[in-house]
């Protein structure tokens, strides 16, 4: 469990991203059109991270 206020904020942001970028919701998320280049890059990087985590989880099975 996070200790400091900063750790809690980071942890909360991680949990929110984990929910939003759930690979099982990929089709829904792929329908999103992001115009801002930096925001789109963030979306792609975070989305790829959670896809990779899901792949690792599936490989372990």
Backbone as numpy.savetxt, mean C-alpha at the origin, in Angstrom:
# Nx Ny Nz CAx CAy CAz Cx Cy Cz
3.78 -2.57 19.30 2.93 -1.38 19.30 3.82 -0.14 19.30
3.51 0.80 18.43 4.32 2.02 18.34 4.37 2.78 19.66
5.52 3.39 19.94 5.70 4.10 21.20 5.49 5.60 21.08
6.24 6.26 20.21 6.16 7.71 20.10 4.99 8.12 19.20
4.69 9.40 19.25 3.62 9.94 18.40 3.97 9.75 16.93
5.24 9.98 16.57 5.66 9.80 15.18 5.51 8.34 14.75
5.91 7.42 15.63 5.77 5.99 15.31 4.31 5.62 15.11
3.43 6.17 15.93 2.00 5.88 15.80 1.46 6.41 14.48
1.87 7.64 14.12 1.40 8.21 12.85 1.88 7.37 11.67
3.13 6.94 11.71 3.68 6.11 10.63 2.95 4.78 10.58
2.73 4.18 11.74 2.02 2.90 11.82 0.60 3.03 11.28
-0.08 4.10 11.67 -1.45 4.33 11.19 -1.47 4.52 9.68
-0.50 5.25 9.14 -0.42 5.46 7.69 -0.17 4.14 6.98
0.71 3.30 7.56 0.98 1.98 6.99 -0.30 1.14 6.94
-1.04 1.11 8.04 -2.27 0.32 8.08 -3.29 0.83 7.07
-3.37 2.14 6.93 -4.30 2.71 5.96 -3.88 2.33 4.53
-2.58 2.43 4.23 -2.10 2.05 2.90 -2.32 0.56 2.66
-2.09 -0.26 3.69 -2.26 -1.70 3.55 -3.71 -2.03 3.16
-4.65 -1.31 3.72 -6.06 -1.51 3.39 -6.38 -1.01 1.98
-5.93 0.19 1.68 -6.25 0.81 0.39 -5.59 0.08 -0.77
-4.34 -0.34 -0.58 -3.58 -0.96 -1.66 -3.60 -2.48 -1.60
-4.61 -3.03 -0.98 -4.77 -4.48 -0.89 -4.78 -5.06 -2.31
-3.85 -6.00 -2.61 -3.81 -6.57 -3.97 -5.13 -7.22 -4.40
-5.94 -7.66 -3.46 -7.22 -8.25 -3.81 -8.20 -7.20 -4.34
-7.87 -5.94 -4.15 -8.69 -4.83 -4.67 -8.03 -4.20 -5.89
-7.09 -4.91 -6.50 -6.30 -4.34 -7.60 -7.16 -3.86 -8.76
-8.18 -4.61 -9.13 -9.02 -4.17 -10.25 -9.71 -2.85 -9.95
-10.17 -2.71 -8.72 -10.80 -1.46 -8.31 -9.78 -0.33 -8.31
-8.60 -0.60 -7.76 -7.56 0.42 -7.69 -7.03 0.78 -9.08
-6.99 -0.18 -10.01 -6.51 0.09 -11.35 -7.43 1.04 -12.11
-8.67 1.12 -11.69 -9.62 2.01 -12.34 -9.41 3.47 -11.95
-8.59 3.70 -10.94 -8.32 5.06 -10.45 -7.35 5.75 -11.41
-7.68 6.96 -11.79 -6.83 7.74 -12.69 -6.23 8.90 -11.88
-4.91 8.90 -11.73 -4.23 9.94 -10.96 -3.46 10.82 -11.93
-3.80 12.08 -11.96 -3.20 13.02 -12.92 -1.82 13.52 -12.47
-1.65 13.77 -11.17 -0.39 14.29 -10.65 0.70 13.22 -10.76
1.81 13.55 -11.43 2.88 12.58 -11.69 3.50 12.03 -10.41
3.78 12.90 -9.46 4.39 12.45 -8.20 3.43 11.57 -7.41
2.17 11.96 -7.35 1.17 11.16 -6.65 0.98 9.80 -7.33
1.01 9.79 -8.65 0.87 8.54 -9.38 2.07 7.62 -9.11
3.27 8.19 -9.06 4.47 7.41 -8.76 4.37 6.80 -7.36
3.93 7.59 -6.39 3.72 7.10 -5.03 2.75 5.92 -5.04
1.65 6.10 -5.73 0.63 5.05 -5.84 1.24 3.77 -6.39
2.00 3.90 -7.47 2.60 2.72 -8.12 3.59 2.02 -7.20
4.44 2.78 -6.53 5.45 2.20 -5.65 4.80 1.48 -4.48
3.85 2.13 -3.84 3.19 1.52 -2.67 2.38 0.30 -3.10
1.69 0.41 -4.20 0.91 -0.70 -4.71 1.81 -1.90 -5.02
2.94 -1.64 -5.68 3.90 -2.71 -5.99 4.42 -3.37 -4.71
4.69 -2.58 -3.68 5.17 -3.12 -2.42 4.18 -4.15 -1.86
2.91 -3.80 -1.81 1.93 -4.71 -1.24 1.68 -5.93 -2.13
1.82 -5.76 -3.43 1.73 -6.92 -4.34 2.90 -7.87 -4.07
4.10 -7.33 -3.90 5.27 -8.16 -3.61 5.12 -8.89 -2.28
4.57 -8.23 -1.28 4.36 -8.87 0.02 3.37 -10.03 -0.12
2.32 -9.82 -0.91 1.33 -10.87 -1.13 1.96 -12.05 -1.87
2.82 -11.75 -2.84 3.51 -12.81 -3.57 4.40 -13.62 -2.64
5.14 -12.96 -1.76 6.00 -13.65 -0.80 5.18 -14.56 0.11
4.04 -14.04 0.54 3.13 -14.81 1.40 2.64 -16.06 0.68
2.29 -15.91 -0.58 1.78 -17.05 -1.35 2.88 -18.07 -1.62
4.10 -17.63 -1.85 5.22 -18.53 -2.09 5.52 -19.37 -0.84
5.39 -18.76 0.33 5.66 -19.47 1.58 4.67 -20.63 1.80
3.49 -20.51 1.23 2.47 -21.55 1.40 2.84 -22.71 0.60
